[in-house]
């Protein structure tokens, strides 16, 4: 079955460490997105990518980095520069390219906690 | 700029009908989406409107007025399992999805 997979589901990070969250999709979607969700809040856009080898900053990109070397993969690195990284991270994909774009399909999410 | 707004919380009774409103402002609109999100889980897609009017999908319906920047999600025959957050989002042409803050719906017996 086609879908979008995030790993791990739970992640603990020590202060000062970088961590990488994995996101893989086999839906043949061009566009991929990373969102952050804090308790009781909506989704805030971190980074997005419409095509391979290209990505754009979202509203809260500071302290995060991404790469898009393959169509299927869009990993997110939470760097030590991110002051308050504890949150629920959601990866999504869609067909992209404007008109005819599908809805966003979400992975199961990664809950990151700084210890 | 772009903005999207929804009520923070709503309460309704099992078996009733509830309407969740969403207003938005954007210069590059290309579709209005509704998602359901249970606590601790990922959002799941409910409905999509790109043209004005009503889209019906079983117990769920969604309405869009592009000239007014307004949408609503209508849930009929409410069930306890409908207790969740409902997220309104628009797609910015060629860019990304912008999500509202979500409306937390509590269904009471």
Short mmCIF file of C-alpha atoms in Angstrom, two decimals:
data_model
loop_
_atom_site.label_atom_id
_atom_site.label_comp_id
_atom_site.label_asym_id
_atom_site.label_seq_id
_atom_site.Cartn_x
_atom_site.Cartn_y
_atom_site.Cartn_z
CA UNK A 1 0.00 0.00 0.00
CA UNK A 2 1.18 3.52 -0.76
CA UNK A 3 1.77 5.85 2.10
CA UNK A 4 4.07 8.13 4.01
CA UNK A 5 6.25 6.83 6.82
CA UNK A 6 7.93 8.76 9.59
CA UNK A 7 10.46 7.37 12.00
CA UNK A 8 11.00 7.12 14.85
CA UNK A 9 7.61 7.62 16.51
CA UNK A 10 9.22 8.84 19.73
CA UNK A 11 12.63 10.50 20.00
CA UNK A 12 14.53 11.83 22.97
CA UNK A 13 17.35 14.31 22.53
CA UNK A 14 19.85 15.73 24.94
CA UNK A 15 20.36 19.47 24.89
CA UNK A 16 23.03 20.49 22.42
CA UNK A 17 22.56 17.48 20.14
CA UNK A 18 21.39 17.43 16.56
CA UNK A 19 18.77 14.83 15.60
CA UNK A 20 17.37 13.77 12.24
CA UNK A 21 13.75 12.78 11.66
CA UNK A 22 13.07 10.49 8.75
CA UNK A 23 10.22 10.88 6.23
CA UNK A 24 9.70 8.55 3.27
CA UNK A 25 6.79 8.38 0.82
CA UNK A 26 5.94 5.93 -1.96
CA UNK A 27 3.00 7.90 -3.36
CA UNK A 28 5.09 9.36 -6.20
CA UNK A 29 4.31 12.83 -4.87
CA UNK A 30 6.41 15.77 -5.98
CA UNK A 31 5.76 17.97 -2.93
CA UNK A 32 6.75 17.27 0.67
CA UNK A 33 6.32 19.34 3.82
CA UNK A 34 7.40 19.46 7.46
CA UNK A 35 5.12 20.89 10.14
CA UNK A 36 5.53 21.40 13.84
CA UNK A 37 2.64 21.13 16.27
CA UNK A 38 2.75 22.27 19.89
CA UNK A 39 0.12 21.14 22.43
CA UNK A 40 -3.31 22.61 21.69
CA UNK A 41 -1.99 24.47 18.64
CA UNK A 42 -2.32 24.24 14.89
CA UNK A 43 0.33 23.18 12.39
CA UNK A 44 3.20 25.54 11.62
CA UNK A 45 5.26 25.11 8.46
CA UNK A 46 9.00 24.50 8.89
CA UNK A 47 10.19 23.66 5.35
CA UNK A 48 8.66 22.49 2.11
CA UNK A 49 9.89 21.11 -1.19
CA UNK A 50 8.07 21.09 -4.51
CA UNK A 51 10.75 19.20 -6.47
CA UNK A 52 13.92 17.22 -5.88
CA UNK A 53 17.01 19.26 -4.96
CA UNK A 54 14.91 22.31 -4.11
CA UNK A 55 13.30 23.39 -0.86
CA UNK A 56 11.96 26.56 0.72
CA UNK A 57 11.83 27.91 4.27
CA UNK A 58 8.48 28.05 5.97
CA UNK A 59 7.36 30.26 8.83
CA UNK A 60 9.59 28.74 11.54
CA UNK A 61 12.72 27.43 9.73
CA UNK A 62 15.28 28.76 12.23
CA UNK A 63 17.15 25.94 13.93
CA UNK A 64 16.08 23.33 11.36
CA UNK A 65 17.58 22.00 8.14
CA UNK A 66 16.35 19.67 5.38
CA UNK A 67 17.53 17.95 2.23
CA UNK A 68 15.67 16.59 -0.80
CA UNK A 69 18.11 14.38 -2.68
CA UNK A 70 15.47 11.84 -3.66
CA UNK A 71 11.82 12.26 -4.57
CA UNK A 72 10.80 9.76 -1.89
CA UNK A 73 12.73 11.21 1.02
CA UNK A 74 12.66 14.51 2.94
CA UNK A 75 14.59 14.23 6.23
CA UNK A 76 14.46 17.00 8.83
CA UNK A 77 17.38 17.80 11.12
CA UNK A 78 16.65 19.59 14.37
CA UNK A 79 19.86 21.37 15.26
CA UNK A 80 21.16 22.55 18.62
CA UNK A 81 20.27 26.09 17.48
CA UNK A 82 16.55 25.30 17.88
CA UNK A 83 15.80 26.74 21.32
CA UNK A 84 12.65 24.83 22.11
CA UNK A 85 12.50 21.67 19.99
CA UNK A 86 10.10 19.62 22.13
CA UNK A 87 7.04 19.18 19.88
CA UNK A 88 5.11 16.84 17.59
CA UNK A 89 6.61 16.84 14.07
CA UNK A 90 4.48 15.94 11.07
CA UNK A 91 5.68 15.20 7.58
CA UNK A 92 3.24 15.40 4.66
CA UNK A 93 3.24 14.99 0.90
CA UNK A 94 0.98 15.97 -1.97
CA UNK A 95 1.08 15.81 -5.75
CA UNK A 96 2.00 19.51 -5.75
CA UNK A 97 2.30 21.87 -8.71
CA UNK A 98 -0.80 23.98 -8.10
CA UNK A 99 -3.99 23.15 -9.99
CA UNK A 100 -4.84 19.50 -9.61
CA UNK A 101 -2.90 19.27 -6.39
CA UNK A 102 -4.11 16.54 -4.08
CA UNK A 103 -4.78 16.87 -0.42
CA UNK A 104 -1.82 16.52 1.95
CA UNK A 105 -1.18 13.00 3.18
CA UNK A 106 0.42 12.82 6.61
CA UNK A 107 2.84 10.44 8.25
CA UNK A 108 2.15 9.20 11.77
CA UNK A 109 4.31 11.92 13.31
CA UNK A 110 7.42 11.97 15.50
CA UNK A 111 7.17 13.19 19.06
CA UNK A 112 10.49 14.79 20.01
CA UNK A 113 11.36 15.45 23.63
CA UNK A 114 14.47 17.23 24.90
CA UNK A 115 15.80 15.70 28.11
CA UNK B 1 -0.57 38.58 3.91
CA UNK B 2 -2.36 35.36 4.66
CA UNK B 3 -4.45 34.41 7.64
CA UNK B 4 -6.86 31.66 8.63
CA UNK B 5 -9.17 31.61 11.66
CA UNK B 6 -11.46 29.12 13.40
CA UNK B 7 -13.22 28.97 16.77
CA UNK B 8 -11.03 27.41 19.44
CA UNK B 9 -13.57 25.05 21.01
CA UNK B 10 -17.10 23.79 20.42
CA UNK B 11 -19.37 21.41 22.30
CA UNK B 12 -22.31 19.45 20.91
CA UNK B 13 -24.54 16.54 21.88
CA UNK B 14 -24.47 13.05 20.41
CA UNK B 15 -26.89 12.78 17.48
CA UNK B 16 -26.94 16.53 16.86
CA UNK B 17 -25.59 18.63 13.97
CA UNK B 18 -22.64 21.00 14.37
CA UNK B 19 -21.18 23.60 12.02
CA UNK B 20 -17.52 24.61 12.31
CA UNK B 21 -16.66 27.87 10.58
CA UNK B 22 -13.40 28.95 8.99
CA UNK B 23 -12.43 32.32 7.53
CA UNK B 24 -9.28 32.95 5.54
CA UNK B 25 -7.32 35.62 3.72
CA UNK B 26 -4.81 34.88 0.98
CA UNK B 27 -3.81 36.15 -2.44
CA UNK B 28 -3.01 32.74 -3.94
CA UNK B 29 -5.91 30.47 -3.11
CA UNK B 30 -6.17 27.05 -4.71
CA UNK B 31 -8.43 24.90 -2.58
CA UNK B 32 -9.83 24.64 0.95
CA UNK B 33 -9.30 21.45 2.94
CA UNK B 34 -10.72 20.06 6.17
CA UNK B 35 -8.88 17.56 8.33
CA UNK B 36 -9.77 15.65 11.49
CA UNK B 37 -7.13 15.11 14.14
CA UNK B 38 -7.56 12.93 17.22
CA UNK B 39 -5.33 13.70 20.17
CA UNK B 40 -1.77 12.49 19.63
CA UNK B 41 -2.42 11.37 16.07
CA UNK B 42 -1.76 12.71 12.59
CA UNK B 43 -4.48 14.65 10.74
CA UNK B 44 -6.69 12.70 8.35
CA UNK B 45 -8.32 14.23 5.28
CA UNK B 46 -12.08 14.86 5.38
CA UNK B 47 -13.04 17.09 2.46
CA UNK B 48 -11.89 19.50 -0.24
CA UNK B 49 -13.53 22.48 -1.94
CA UNK B 50 -12.00 24.39 -4.84
CA UNK B 51 -15.20 25.89 -6.27
CA UNK B 52 -18.01 27.67 -4.42
CA UNK B 53 -20.76 25.51 -3.04
CA UNK B 54 -21.42 22.46 -0.95
CA UNK B 55 -19.58 19.14 -1.08
CA UNK B 56 -21.24 16.23 0.71
CA UNK B 57 -19.52 13.08 1.93
CA UNK B 58 -21.72 10.92 4.10
CA UNK B 59 -22.16 12.56 7.51
CA UNK B 60 -19.71 15.33 6.59
CA UNK B 61 -20.35 18.30 4.29
CA UNK B 62 -18.16 21.28 3.51
CA UNK B 63 -19.11 24.62 2.02
CA UNK B 64 -16.96 27.28 0.37
CA UNK B 65 -17.52 30.91 -0.61
CA UNK B 66 -14.36 32.25 -2.25
CA UNK B 67 -15.67 35.82 -2.50
CA UNK B 68 -16.23 35.90 1.26
CA UNK B 69 -13.14 33.90 2.23
CA UNK B 70 -15.40 31.60 4.20
CA UNK B 71 -15.89 27.88 4.64
CA UNK B 72 -17.71 25.63 7.04
CA UNK B 73 -17.67 21.95 7.93
CA UNK B 74 -21.02 20.40 8.82
CA UNK B 75 -21.11 17.22 10.86
CA UNK B 76 -24.44 15.41 11.10
CA UNK B 77 -25.63 12.66 13.44
CA UNK B 78 -22.75 13.30 15.79
CA UNK B 79 -21.06 10.31 17.38
CA UNK B 80 -18.74 10.16 20.38
CA UNK B 81 -15.86 9.23 18.07
CA UNK B 82 -16.26 12.63 16.34
CA UNK B 83 -14.66 14.25 19.40
CA UNK B 84 -11.45 15.58 17.87
CA UNK B 85 -9.81 18.72 16.51
CA UNK B 86 -10.90 19.91 13.09
CA UNK B 87 -8.33 21.76 11.02
CA UNK B 88 -9.16 24.08 8.17
CA UNK B 89 -6.38 24.66 5.59
CA UNK B 90 -5.96 26.35 2.24
CA UNK B 91 -3.44 25.57 -0.47
CA UNK B 92 -1.37 28.51 -1.60
CA UNK B 93 -0.95 28.02 -5.36
CA UNK B 94 2.33 26.30 -6.09
CA UNK B 95 3.50 26.75 -2.53
CA UNK B 96 2.21 24.95 0.51
CA UNK B 97 -0.74 24.25 2.84
CA UNK B 98 -1.57 26.88 5.45
CA UNK B 99 -3.41 25.50 8.45
CA UNK B 100 -5.73 27.22 10.88
CA UNK B 101 -5.38 26.82 14.65
CA UNK B 102 -7.96 24.02 14.76
CA UNK B 103 -11.33 23.71 16.49
CA UNK B 104 -11.53 21.23 19.34
CA UNK B 105 -14.95 19.57 19.26
CA UNK B 106 -16.31 17.74 22.29
CA UNK B 107 -19.30 15.47 21.75
CA UNK B 108 -21.29 14.84 24.92
CA UNK B 109 -23.65 11.91 25.53
#
